[in-house]
mmCIF file of C-alpha atoms and ligand atoms in Angstrom:
data_model
loop_
_atom_site.group_PDB
_atom_site.id
_atom_site.type_symbol
_atom_site.label_atom_id
_atom_site.label_comp_id
_atom_site.label_asym_id
_atom_site.label_seq_id
_atom_site.Cartn_x
_atom_site.Cartn_y
_atom_site.Cartn_z
ATOM 1 C CA MET A 1 25.280 63.637 -18.303
ATOM 2 C CA LEU A 2 25.581 66.191 -15.188
ATOM 3 C CA ALA A 3 24.196 69.286 -15.699
ATOM 4 C CA ILE A 4 27.492 70.966 -14.633
ATOM 5 C CA GLU A 5 28.412 68.940 -17.997
ATOM 6 C CA GLY A 6 25.419 70.386 -19.561
ATOM 7 C CA GLY A 7 23.133 67.635 -18.962
ATOM 8 C CA ARG A 8 19.433 67.551 -17.816
ATOM 9 C CA PRO A 9 19.281 68.769 -13.881
ATOM 10 C CA VAL A 10 17.554 66.509 -11.544
ATOM 11 C CA ARG A 11 14.484 68.668 -10.889
ATOM 12 C CA ASP A 12 13.508 72.297 -12.429
ATOM 13 C CA GLU A 13 13.908 74.530 -9.562
ATOM 14 C CA PHE A 14 16.516 75.300 -6.623
ATOM 15 C CA LEU A 15 15.165 73.736 -3.465
ATOM 16 C CA PRO A 16 17.357 75.388 -0.477
ATOM 17 C CA TYR A 17 18.845 73.725 2.438
ATOM 18 C CA GLY A 18 16.790 74.917 4.917
ATOM 19 C CA MET A 19 13.419 77.393 5.494
ATOM 20 C CA GLN A 20 10.368 78.658 7.569
ATOM 21 C CA TRP A 21 6.551 77.150 7.120
ATOM 22 C CA ILE A 22 4.496 80.317 7.980
ATOM 23 C CA ASP A 23 0.359 78.994 7.237
ATOM 24 C CA GLU A 24 -2.129 81.080 7.876
ATOM 25 C CA GLU A 25 -3.228 80.674 11.849
ATOM 26 C CA ASP A 26 1.012 82.738 12.114
ATOM 27 C CA ILE A 27 0.013 85.468 10.319
ATOM 28 C CA ALA A 28 -3.760 85.422 11.736
ATOM 29 C CA LEU A 29 -2.441 85.945 14.978
ATOM 30 C CA VAL A 30 0.581 88.443 13.831
ATOM 31 C CA VAL A 31 -2.133 91.116 12.455
ATOM 32 C CA GLU A 32 -4.233 90.482 15.143
ATOM 33 C CA THR A 33 -1.383 92.142 17.717
ATOM 34 C CA LEU A 34 -0.378 94.731 14.990
ATOM 35 C CA ARG A 35 -4.245 95.921 15.069
ATOM 36 C CA GLY A 36 -3.886 95.455 19.346
ATOM 37 C CA PRO A 37 -3.011 98.662 21.054
ATOM 38 C CA LEU A 38 0.979 97.218 22.095
ATOM 39 C CA ILE A 39 3.589 95.813 19.283
ATOM 40 C CA THR A 40 6.817 96.634 21.444
ATOM 41 C CA GLN A 41 5.768 95.635 24.477
ATOM 42 C CA GLY A 42 2.769 93.764 25.023
ATOM 43 C CA PRO A 43 1.602 90.970 26.924
ATOM 44 C CA LEU A 44 2.707 88.258 24.398
ATOM 45 C CA ILE A 45 5.847 88.285 24.869
ATOM 46 C CA ALA A 46 6.088 86.975 28.392
ATOM 47 C CA LYS A 47 3.232 84.323 26.965
ATOM 48 C CA PHE A 48 5.871 83.142 24.625
ATOM 49 C CA GLU A 49 8.396 83.347 27.345
ATOM 50 C CA GLN A 50 6.778 80.517 29.279
ATOM 51 C CA ALA A 51 5.547 78.782 25.982
ATOM 52 C CA VAL A 52 8.890 77.742 25.497
ATOM 53 C CA ALA A 53 9.955 77.305 28.879
ATOM 54 C CA GLU A 54 6.783 74.814 29.893
ATOM 55 C CA PHE A 55 7.980 72.887 26.658
ATOM 56 C CA VAL A 56 11.441 72.631 27.670
ATOM 57 C CA GLY A 57 10.809 72.137 31.354
ATOM 58 C CA ALA A 58 12.945 74.824 32.357
ATOM 59 C CA LYS A 59 11.659 77.483 35.389
ATOM 60 C CA TYR A 60 12.877 80.934 32.839
ATOM 61 C CA ALA A 61 12.567 82.154 29.774
ATOM 62 C CA VAL A 62 14.059 85.837 28.321
ATOM 63 C CA ALA A 63 13.640 85.950 25.279
ATOM 64 C CA PHE A 64 15.953 88.412 23.055
ATOM 65 C CA CYS A 65 16.000 90.097 19.835
ATOM 66 C CA ASN A 66 18.050 86.875 18.607
ATOM 67 C CA GLY A 67 20.188 84.137 19.421
ATOM 68 C CA THR A 68 23.515 85.765 18.996
ATOM 69 C CA ALA A 69 22.239 87.907 21.413
ATOM 70 C CA ALA A 70 20.503 85.743 24.158
ATOM 71 C CA LEU A 71 24.523 84.478 23.904
ATOM 72 C CA HIS A 72 25.640 87.498 24.372
ATOM 73 C CA GLY A 73 23.462 87.993 27.782
ATOM 74 C CA ALA A 74 24.470 84.346 28.736
ATOM 75 C CA CYS A 75 27.727 85.403 29.014
ATOM 76 C CA PHE A 76 27.223 88.096 30.556
ATOM 77 C CA ALA A 77 25.213 86.656 33.441
ATOM 78 C CA ALA A 78 28.308 83.777 33.462
ATOM 79 C CA GLY A 79 30.333 86.782 34.183
ATOM 80 C CA ILE A 80 32.240 85.827 31.643
ATOM 81 C CA GLY A 81 35.191 89.369 31.375
ATOM 82 C CA PRO A 82 38.542 89.871 30.396
ATOM 83 C CA GLY A 83 41.386 87.187 30.628
ATOM 84 C CA ASP A 84 38.524 84.567 31.206
ATOM 85 C CA GLU A 85 38.655 81.288 28.413
ATOM 86 C CA VAL A 86 35.965 80.057 27.754
ATOM 87 C CA ILE A 87 35.949 76.447 25.649
ATOM 88 C CA THR A 88 33.199 75.651 22.413
ATOM 89 C CA THR A 89 33.759 74.243 19.600
ATOM 90 C CA PRO A 90 35.175 75.066 15.951
ATOM 91 C CA ILE A 91 32.290 73.402 14.029
ATOM 92 C CA THR A 92 29.493 75.673 14.561
ATOM 93 C CA PHE A 93 28.460 79.407 13.426
ATOM 94 C CA ALA A 94 31.327 82.798 14.942
ATOM 95 C CA ALA A 95 28.398 83.444 16.598
ATOM 96 C CA SER A 96 29.091 80.976 19.637
ATOM 97 C CA ALA A 97 32.592 82.140 20.242
ATOM 98 C CA ASN A 98 32.107 85.525 19.160
ATOM 99 C CA CYS A 99 29.368 85.745 22.487
ATOM 100 C CA VAL A 100 32.858 84.945 24.470
ATOM 101 C CA LEU A 101 34.708 87.917 22.372
ATOM 102 C CA TYR A 102 31.915 90.958 23.072
ATOM 103 C CA MET A 103 32.870 90.273 27.166
ATOM 104 C CA GLY A 104 36.708 90.192 26.768
ATOM 105 C CA GLY A 105 36.974 86.763 27.576
ATOM 106 C CA LYS A 106 39.113 84.694 25.243
ATOM 107 C CA PRO A 107 37.282 81.596 22.768
ATOM 108 C CA ILE A 108 39.472 78.940 23.077
ATOM 109 C CA PHE A 109 38.161 75.638 20.519
ATOM 110 C CA ALA A 110 38.145 72.239 21.345
ATOM 111 C CA ASP A 111 38.221 69.504 18.683
ATOM 112 C CA ILE A 112 35.233 67.574 17.314
ATOM 113 C CA ASN A 113 34.712 63.954 17.833
ATOM 114 C CA PRO A 114 35.482 62.470 14.817
ATOM 115 C CA GLU A 115 31.828 60.017 14.880
ATOM 116 C CA THR A 116 29.359 62.837 16.342
ATOM 117 C CA TYR A 117 30.586 65.710 14.767
ATOM 118 C CA ASN A 118 29.752 67.744 18.395
ATOM 119 C CA ILE A 119 32.894 68.802 20.515
ATOM 120 C CA ASP A 120 35.087 65.714 22.415
ATOM 121 C CA PRO A 121 34.520 66.168 25.992
ATOM 122 C CA GLY A 122 37.913 64.805 26.330
ATOM 123 C CA GLN A 123 39.189 67.362 24.529
ATOM 124 C CA ILE A 124 37.453 69.983 27.005
ATOM 125 C CA HIS A 125 38.859 68.463 29.123
ATOM 126 C CA THR A 126 43.183 69.043 28.423
ATOM 127 C CA HIS A 127 42.158 72.662 27.538
ATOM 128 C CA ILE A 128 40.702 73.636 31.302
ATOM 129 C CA THR A 129 43.001 75.965 32.760
ATOM 130 C CA PRO A 130 42.813 78.281 36.316
ATOM 131 C CA ARG A 131 41.339 80.980 33.747
ATOM 132 C CA THR A 132 38.615 78.604 32.374
ATOM 133 C CA LYS A 133 35.295 79.833 33.643
ATOM 134 C CA ALA A 134 33.093 78.438 30.683
ATOM 135 C CA ILE A 135 32.198 75.423 28.112
ATOM 136 C CA ILE A 136 29.497 76.431 25.205
ATOM 137 C CA PRO A 137 29.025 73.078 24.008
ATOM 138 C CA VAL A 138 26.947 73.387 20.264
ATOM 139 C CA ASP A 139 24.152 70.550 19.220
ATOM 140 C CA PHE A 140 25.540 70.593 16.229
ATOM 141 C CA THR A 141 22.662 69.281 13.584
ATOM 142 C CA GLY A 142 20.427 69.146 16.618
ATOM 143 C CA GLN A 143 21.848 65.966 17.866
ATOM 144 C CA PRO A 144 22.882 66.823 21.632
ATOM 145 C CA VAL A 145 26.346 66.906 23.317
ATOM 146 C CA ASP A 146 27.580 64.266 25.876
ATOM 147 C CA MET A 147 25.962 66.488 28.191
ATOM 148 C CA ASP A 148 26.983 63.618 31.119
ATOM 149 C CA GLU A 149 30.538 63.507 30.434
ATOM 150 C CA ILE A 150 30.676 67.765 30.623
ATOM 151 C CA TYR A 151 28.582 68.501 33.211
ATOM 152 C CA GLY A 152 30.486 65.896 34.826
ATOM 153 C CA LEU A 153 33.872 67.994 33.947
ATOM 154 C CA ALA A 154 32.131 71.383 34.699
ATOM 155 C CA LYS A 155 31.362 70.654 38.381
ATOM 156 C CA ALA A 156 35.030 68.758 39.082
ATOM 157 C CA HIS A 157 36.475 72.700 37.756
ATOM 158 C CA GLY A 158 33.034 74.860 38.703
ATOM 159 C CA LEU A 159 32.808 76.137 34.535
ATOM 160 C CA THR A 160 29.339 77.370 33.804
ATOM 161 C CA ILE A 161 27.860 75.876 31.326
ATOM 162 C CA ILE A 162 26.211 77.859 28.270
ATOM 163 C CA GLN A 163 25.102 75.156 26.225
ATOM 164 C CA ASP A 164 23.674 76.749 22.340
ATOM 165 C CA ALA A 165 21.207 74.914 21.198
ATOM 166 C CA ALA A 166 20.258 76.801 17.848
ATOM 167 C CA HIS A 167 19.836 73.696 16.635
ATOM 168 C CA SER A 168 18.309 71.383 18.917
ATOM 169 C CA LEU A 169 15.090 72.441 20.127
ATOM 170 C CA GLY A 170 12.975 69.254 20.879
ATOM 171 C CA ALA A 171 15.849 67.046 21.180
ATOM 172 C CA LEU A 172 16.606 64.145 23.468
ATOM 173 C CA TYR A 173 19.661 63.485 25.843
ATOM 174 C CA LYS A 174 18.763 59.854 27.261
ATOM 175 C CA GLY A 175 14.515 60.968 28.054
ATOM 176 C CA ARG A 176 15.697 64.288 29.224
ATOM 177 C CA ASN A 177 14.708 67.593 26.652
ATOM 178 C CA VAL A 178 17.462 69.711 25.787
ATOM 179 C CA GLY A 179 16.692 72.912 27.589
ATOM 180 C CA THR A 180 16.872 70.663 30.925
ATOM 181 C CA LEU A 181 20.780 70.303 30.833
ATOM 182 C CA ALA A 182 23.075 73.169 30.711
ATOM 183 C CA ASP A 183 23.146 75.996 33.518
ATOM 184 C CA MET A 184 21.893 78.413 30.552
ATOM 185 C CA THR A 185 20.574 77.102 26.704
ATOM 186 C CA MET A 186 20.055 78.934 23.911
ATOM 187 C CA PHE A 187 17.424 78.672 21.147
ATOM 188 C CA SER A 188 17.416 80.028 17.778
ATOM 189 C CA PHE A 189 14.435 82.156 15.790
ATOM 190 C CA HIS A 190 16.077 82.426 12.919
ATOM 191 C CA PRO A 191 14.288 81.263 9.818
ATOM 192 C CA VAL A 192 15.944 78.092 9.030
ATOM 193 C CA LYS A 193 15.798 76.965 12.741
ATOM 194 C CA HIS A 194 12.742 75.292 13.398
ATOM 195 C CA ILE A 195 10.272 77.209 14.973
ATOM 196 C CA THR A 196 10.835 81.392 13.996
ATOM 197 C CA THR A 197 9.991 84.054 15.185
ATOM 198 C CA GLY A 198 11.637 86.283 12.397
ATOM 199 C CA GLU A 199 14.975 87.701 13.963
ATOM 200 C CA GLY A 200 14.878 85.711 17.287
ATOM 201 C CA GLY A 201 16.326 83.911 20.709
ATOM 202 C CA ILE A 202 16.030 82.786 23.996
ATOM 203 C CA ILE A 203 17.389 81.509 26.828
ATOM 204 C CA VAL A 204 16.261 78.795 29.119
ATOM 205 C CA THR A 205 17.468 78.028 32.726
ATOM 206 C CA ASP A 206 16.970 76.884 36.313
ATOM 207 C CA SER A 207 18.044 80.308 37.827
ATOM 208 C CA GLU A 208 16.814 83.016 39.242
ATOM 209 C CA LYS A 209 19.823 84.664 39.804
ATOM 210 C CA TYR A 210 20.579 84.450 35.567
ATOM 211 C CA ALA A 211 17.157 85.199 34.294
ATOM 212 C CA ASP A 212 17.044 88.572 36.577
ATOM 213 C CA LYS A 213 19.915 89.362 34.749
ATOM 214 C CA LEU A 214 19.008 88.246 31.329
ATOM 215 C CA ARG A 215 16.357 90.708 31.842
ATOM 216 C CA LEU A 216 18.852 93.736 32.516
ATOM 217 C CA PHE A 217 20.768 93.010 30.288
ATOM 218 C CA ARG A 218 18.001 93.185 27.682
ATOM 219 C CA SER A 219 16.979 95.795 28.069
ATOM 220 C CA HIS A 220 19.699 98.697 29.287
ATOM 221 C CA GLY A 221 20.572 97.544 32.212
ATOM 222 C CA ILE A 222 17.120 99.280 32.902
ATOM 223 C CA THR A 223 14.944 98.186 35.709
ATOM 224 C CA ARG A 224 12.197 99.000 37.707
ATOM 225 C CA GLU A 225 12.253 96.362 40.421
ATOM 226 C CA ASN A 226 14.850 95.913 43.772
ATOM 227 C CA MET A 227 16.603 99.457 42.847
ATOM 228 C CA LEU A 228 18.903 101.246 45.208
ATOM 229 C CA LYS A 229 17.144 104.704 45.389
ATOM 230 C CA ASP A 230 13.945 105.642 45.227
ATOM 231 C CA GLU A 231 12.981 109.287 43.601
ATOM 232 C CA GLY A 232 9.702 109.182 42.827
ATOM 233 C CA PRO A 233 6.683 107.348 40.557
ATOM 234 C CA TRP A 234 8.523 108.359 37.549
ATOM 235 C CA TYR A 235 11.886 107.103 38.626
ATOM 236 C CA TYR A 236 13.613 103.898 37.462
ATOM 237 C CA GLU A 237 17.223 102.889 37.310
ATOM 238 C CA MET A 238 20.015 101.684 35.073
ATOM 239 C CA GLN A 239 22.163 99.056 37.053
ATOM 240 C CA GLU A 240 24.411 97.413 35.026
ATOM 241 C CA LEU A 241 25.574 98.651 30.963
ATOM 242 C CA GLY A 242 23.001 96.318 28.888
ATOM 243 C CA TYR A 243 22.326 96.798 25.581
ATOM 244 C CA ASN A 244 18.102 97.457 23.420
ATOM 245 C CA TYR A 245 18.088 93.076 22.668
ATOM 246 C CA ARG A 246 14.678 92.813 23.110
ATOM 247 C CA ILE A 247 12.219 91.099 20.557
ATOM 248 C CA THR A 248 8.673 92.393 20.038
ATOM 249 C CA ASP A 249 5.053 91.330 21.228
ATOM 250 C CA LEU A 250 4.907 91.078 16.851
ATOM 251 C CA GLN A 251 7.340 88.378 17.077
ATOM 252 C CA ALA A 252 5.874 86.757 19.841
ATOM 253 C CA ALA A 253 3.100 86.478 18.388
ATOM 254 C CA LEU A 254 4.662 84.619 15.752
ATOM 255 C CA GLY A 255 6.577 82.528 18.557
ATOM 256 C CA ILE A 256 3.655 81.068 19.934
ATOM 257 C CA SER A 257 1.863 80.631 17.283
ATOM 258 C CA GLN A 258 5.302 78.604 15.771
ATOM 259 C CA LEU A 259 5.179 76.481 19.089
ATOM 260 C CA GLU A 260 1.896 74.877 18.418
ATOM 261 C CA LYS A 261 3.534 73.115 14.885
ATOM 262 C CA LEU A 262 6.895 72.588 16.557
ATOM 263 C CA PRO A 263 5.782 68.919 17.624
ATOM 264 C CA MET A 264 4.837 68.228 13.308
ATOM 265 C CA PHE A 265 8.118 69.726 12.742
ATOM 266 C CA LEU A 266 10.388 67.803 13.909
ATOM 267 C CA GLU A 267 8.602 64.665 13.050
ATOM 268 C CA LYS A 268 8.925 65.704 9.460
ATOM 269 C CA ARG A 269 12.051 66.166 9.768
ATOM 270 C CA ARG A 270 13.029 63.036 11.343
ATOM 271 C CA SER A 271 10.971 61.182 8.342
ATOM 272 C CA ILE A 272 13.180 63.553 6.147
ATOM 273 C CA ALA A 273 16.411 62.390 8.089
ATOM 274 C CA GLU A 274 15.678 58.452 8.074
ATOM 275 C CA ALA A 275 14.867 58.738 3.588
ATOM 276 C CA TYR A 276 18.108 59.997 4.092
ATOM 277 C CA ASP A 277 19.791 57.248 5.539
ATOM 278 C CA ALA A 278 17.750 54.730 3.904
ATOM 279 C CA GLY A 279 18.970 56.443 -0.121
ATOM 280 C CA PHE A 280 22.566 55.730 1.261
ATOM 281 C CA LYS A 281 22.931 53.290 3.705
ATOM 282 C CA ASP A 282 25.108 50.674 1.005
ATOM 283 C CA MET A 283 27.017 53.391 -0.340
ATOM 284 C CA GLU A 284 30.847 53.155 0.229
ATOM 285 C CA GLU A 285 31.353 56.955 -1.110
ATOM 286 C CA VAL A 286 29.997 58.522 2.066
ATOM 287 C CA ASP A 287 29.353 58.188 5.728
ATOM 288 C CA THR A 288 25.516 59.216 7.001
ATOM 289 C CA PRO A 289 25.527 60.891 10.463
ATOM 290 C CA TYR A 290 26.075 58.990 13.321
ATOM 291 C CA GLN A 291 24.108 59.141 16.384
ATOM 292 C CA LEU A 292 24.598 58.461 19.517
ATOM 293 C CA PRO A 293 22.530 56.222 21.569
ATOM 294 C CA ASN A 294 19.798 57.613 24.255
ATOM 295 C CA THR A 295 19.608 60.481 21.895
ATOM 296 C CA GLN A 296 17.133 61.617 19.683
ATOM 297 C CA SER A 297 17.930 64.812 17.257
ATOM 298 C CA SER A 298 15.738 67.180 16.020
ATOM 299 C CA TRP A 299 17.683 67.056 12.657
ATOM 300 C CA HIS A 300 18.347 71.054 12.113
ATOM 301 C CA LEU A 301 21.360 69.903 9.758
ATOM 302 C CA TYR A 302 21.748 66.703 8.099
ATOM 303 C CA MET A 303 25.433 66.373 7.227
ATOM 304 C CA LEU A 304 26.741 63.759 3.987
ATOM 305 C CA ARG A 305 30.250 63.320 5.190
ATOM 306 C CA PHE A 306 32.299 61.603 1.625
ATOM 307 C CA ASN A 307 34.657 59.608 1.393
ATOM 308 C CA ILE A 308 37.250 62.126 -1.302
ATOM 309 C CA GLU A 309 39.702 58.947 -1.611
ATOM 310 C CA LEU A 310 37.003 57.086 -3.233
ATOM 311 C CA LEU A 311 35.989 59.971 -5.597
ATOM 312 C CA THR A 312 37.568 61.608 -8.871
ATOM 313 C CA ALA A 313 35.912 65.190 -7.295
ATOM 314 C CA THR A 314 37.348 67.403 -4.980
ATOM 315 C CA ARG A 315 34.297 68.436 -2.155
ATOM 316 C CA ARG A 316 34.329 71.995 -4.099
ATOM 317 C CA GLN A 317 33.139 69.744 -8.086
ATOM 318 C CA LEU A 318 30.777 68.074 -5.719
ATOM 319 C CA PHE A 319 29.462 71.391 -4.439
ATOM 320 C CA GLU A 320 29.444 72.421 -7.317
ATOM 321 C CA ALA A 321 27.475 69.799 -9.217
ATOM 322 C CA LEU A 322 25.002 69.576 -6.868
ATOM 323 C CA ARG A 323 24.256 72.935 -7.472
ATOM 324 C CA ALA A 324 24.258 72.744 -10.859
ATOM 325 C CA GLU A 325 21.204 69.609 -10.356
ATOM 326 C CA ASN A 326 19.345 72.168 -8.585
ATOM 327 C CA ILE A 327 20.302 71.052 -4.892
ATOM 328 C CA GLY A 328 21.215 73.544 -2.304
ATOM 329 C CA VAL A 329 23.270 71.664 -0.718
ATOM 330 C CA HIS A 330 25.678 74.374 1.386
ATOM 331 C CA VAL A 331 28.369 73.219 4.291
ATOM 332 C CA HIS A 332 28.204 73.687 7.351
ATOM 333 C CA TYR A 333 30.582 75.336 9.367
ATOM 334 C CA ILE A 334 33.944 76.828 8.545
ATOM 335 C CA PRO A 335 35.818 76.117 11.629
ATOM 336 C CA VAL A 336 35.164 79.847 13.449
ATOM 337 C CA TYR A 337 38.959 79.859 14.175
ATOM 338 C CA LEU A 338 39.993 79.457 10.483
ATOM 339 C CA HIS A 339 37.623 82.708 9.892
ATOM 340 C CA PRO A 340 40.122 86.269 8.817
ATOM 341 C CA TYR A 341 39.471 87.841 11.934
ATOM 342 C CA TYR A 342 40.000 85.167 14.198
ATOM 343 C CA GLN A 343 43.643 84.293 12.228
ATOM 344 C CA GLN A 344 44.607 87.928 13.057
ATOM 345 C CA LEU A 345 43.782 87.480 16.887
ATOM 346 C CA GLY A 346 46.253 84.832 16.258
ATOM 347 C CA TYR A 347 44.463 82.066 16.242
ATOM 348 C CA THR A 348 46.403 79.374 13.894
ATOM 349 C CA THR A 349 46.014 76.092 11.151
ATOM 350 C CA GLY A 350 46.058 73.056 12.763
ATOM 351 C CA LEU A 351 44.539 74.083 15.844
ATOM 352 C CA CYS A 352 41.445 71.332 15.523
ATOM 353 C CA PRO A 353 42.952 68.472 12.753
ATOM 354 C CA ARG A 354 40.145 66.551 13.006
ATOM 355 C CA ALA A 355 37.892 69.563 12.979
ATOM 356 C CA GLU A 356 39.604 70.518 9.680
ATOM 357 C CA LYS A 357 39.792 67.546 7.646
ATOM 358 C CA TRP A 358 35.760 66.963 8.907
ATOM 359 C CA TYR A 359 35.089 70.202 7.444
ATOM 360 C CA GLY A 360 36.961 68.978 4.176
ATOM 361 C CA GLU A 361 34.565 65.971 3.287
ATOM 362 C CA VAL A 362 31.140 67.306 4.286
ATOM 363 C CA LEU A 363 27.836 68.535 2.236
ATOM 364 C CA THR A 364 24.752 69.821 4.203
ATOM 365 C CA LEU A 365 21.361 68.412 2.582
ATOM 366 C CA PRO A 366 18.564 70.351 2.478
ATOM 367 C CA ILE A 367 15.781 69.531 5.437
ATOM 368 C CA PHE A 368 12.732 71.648 6.226
ATOM 369 C CA PRO A 369 9.532 70.384 7.003
ATOM 370 C CA ARG A 370 8.372 71.358 3.751
ATOM 371 C CA MET A 371 9.825 69.586 1.705
ATOM 372 C CA SER A 372 7.478 67.057 0.181
ATOM 373 C CA ALA A 373 8.851 63.326 -0.944
ATOM 374 C CA LYS A 374 9.491 63.747 -4.098
ATOM 375 C CA ASP A 375 12.150 67.622 -2.714
ATOM 376 C CA PHE A 376 13.893 64.520 -0.155
ATOM 377 C CA GLN A 377 14.430 62.410 -3.188
ATOM 378 C CA ASP A 378 15.632 64.685 -5.448
ATOM 379 C CA VAL A 379 18.098 65.214 -3.406
ATOM 380 C CA ILE A 380 18.725 61.496 -3.316
ATOM 381 C CA ASP A 381 18.480 60.634 -6.461
ATOM 382 C CA ALA A 382 21.430 63.855 -7.432
ATOM 383 C CA VAL A 383 23.866 62.576 -4.633
ATOM 384 C CA LYS A 384 23.920 59.155 -6.524
ATOM 385 C CA LYS A 385 23.875 60.767 -9.815
ATOM 386 C CA VAL A 386 27.149 62.935 -8.936
ATOM 387 C CA ILE A 387 28.332 59.504 -7.342
ATOM 388 C CA ARG A 388 28.294 57.537 -10.080
ATOM 389 C CA ARG A 389 29.886 59.946 -12.225
ATOM 390 C CA TYR A 390 33.080 60.307 -10.623
ATOM 391 C CA ARG A 391 33.520 57.095 -8.485
ATOM 392 C CA LYS A 392 36.968 55.793 -8.723
HETATM 393 C C1 LIG B 401 21.970 80.409 14.190
HETATM 394 C C2 LIG B 401 22.704 79.928 15.280
HETATM 395 C C3 LIG B 401 22.952 80.907 16.138
HETATM 396 C C4 LIG B 401 22.558 82.633 16.484
HETATM 397 O O1 LIG B 401 21.435 81.860 16.214
HETATM 398 P P1 LIG B 401 20.790 84.031 15.445
HETATM 399 O O2 LIG B 401 19.751 83.583 16.079
HETATM 400 O O3 LIG B 401 21.041 83.854 14.134
HETATM 401 O O4 LIG B 401 21.736 85.018 15.822
HETATM 402 C C5 LIG B 401 24.092 80.987 16.968
HETATM 403 N N1 LIG B 401 24.776 79.403 16.281
HETATM 404 C C6 LIG B 401 24.340 78.586 16.436
HETATM 405 C C7 LIG B 401 24.990 77.231 16.075
HETATM 406 C C8 LIG B 401 23.630 79.057 15.035
HETATM 407 O O5 LIG B 401 23.654 78.042 14.576
#
C-alpha cells in the first residue's frame, strides 16, 4: 500500500533532491582562513578563480557572491541595456532571465527541444530581431546545449553568448569543456550545485575586456587601475555604476578545497544517473533523459518524464505519493514567464507550448554525490511502487 494511503513508506528518512558534500579538509581550510588576517578580500579569491579557469580551460575567471550576481555582471559586460532583447529558455531558474531585466533589457523565451529539454536552436532563430543582442542558453540538468548551432546563429547575427552553466560544471560538448564554448560562461556554487562555496558564482571567459568589466562591476565600479585622474596615493576611482557583488576569502577557501573533489563528485552523479536509466529502462510509463551523442552531462538534475496518459494519477498526485514515500522529488522548473511577475509584464500563457506541456509531465529525482546505493535503490523502488498503483 502506498504511504499516502496509509502504507509503510519505502524509507523512514526523507531523502532530499540535492545537497552538498563537505568534508574535514574543507572545514580545515576554511578555519585556517578564519584564523588569518584577511577574511574578505585576501589571496584565495584569485587562487580560486585561477583554479576554476584551469579546470575548464578558460583564460580568465571572475568570482561573484552568487551565480545570479555573476549573470548580472555578464549582462553588464555584454552591454545589454534598454531596448535590447536577449533570448533564453523558459525551462530554467528565474535568474537566467531576471539578469536581463536588471539591465533594462527584454528577455525573449524560445521554446525547448522536447527530446533534450534544452532551448531549441531553431526556436532561437525564429525569435532573432534587429534588437536581439545576446543569447543566454542554459545547460539544463547538466546536458550541454547544442552549441555549434547556437554559435552559428550568434556569429551570423553578431550576438553575444552568455552560457548559464549553473548545472554543467564538468560537462563536455563534443570533447570540449563547458566554459570554453561561449563568450562568457556562468557557474554557480550554491550548495545543491556541483561544488559549493555556500553562496557563490563565477564567470569564465577568454576575453580580457569582459574580465576587466566584470571585476569593475562586482566592486562598485571602483578601480585603482587605468585611472582617468591621479590625485595622490590615496586615490581610487569609480568609473561605472557597479555593485558590491564580491565573494569572500572564506568562501574561496571552501571552493578551492571542493574543486579537488569535483572529478569524484561528477563520477558519483554519473553512476546514479546510470542506475536510474537501468532501473526505468523497460517501463513504458516513464521516459529517462535522452542524451545528445557527443555530449557528457554533469548530471546536476535527473528528470523523469511520465506518460501521464498511461496513468490514473496526475503529476501532482505522483509528486505527493512519492513525497509520502520520503523521496524528495521536485519539479525543475516552472516556465519562467508563467510566474506572476512576468505575467504582469505582459508575457502570456501559451508562449512556449512544448515547455508548458513538458512542465506538466516531469519530476526531478534525487541526485547528489553522497547518495548511497540504498538511497538510489529506494528512489527506483518508490517510483515503481507508485506506478504499479496508478497504472491504467
Ligand atoms: C542555481 C542557478 C542560478 C543562480 O545561481 P545562484 O548562485 O543561486 O544565484 C542560475 N541559473 C540556474 C539555471 C541555476 O540553476
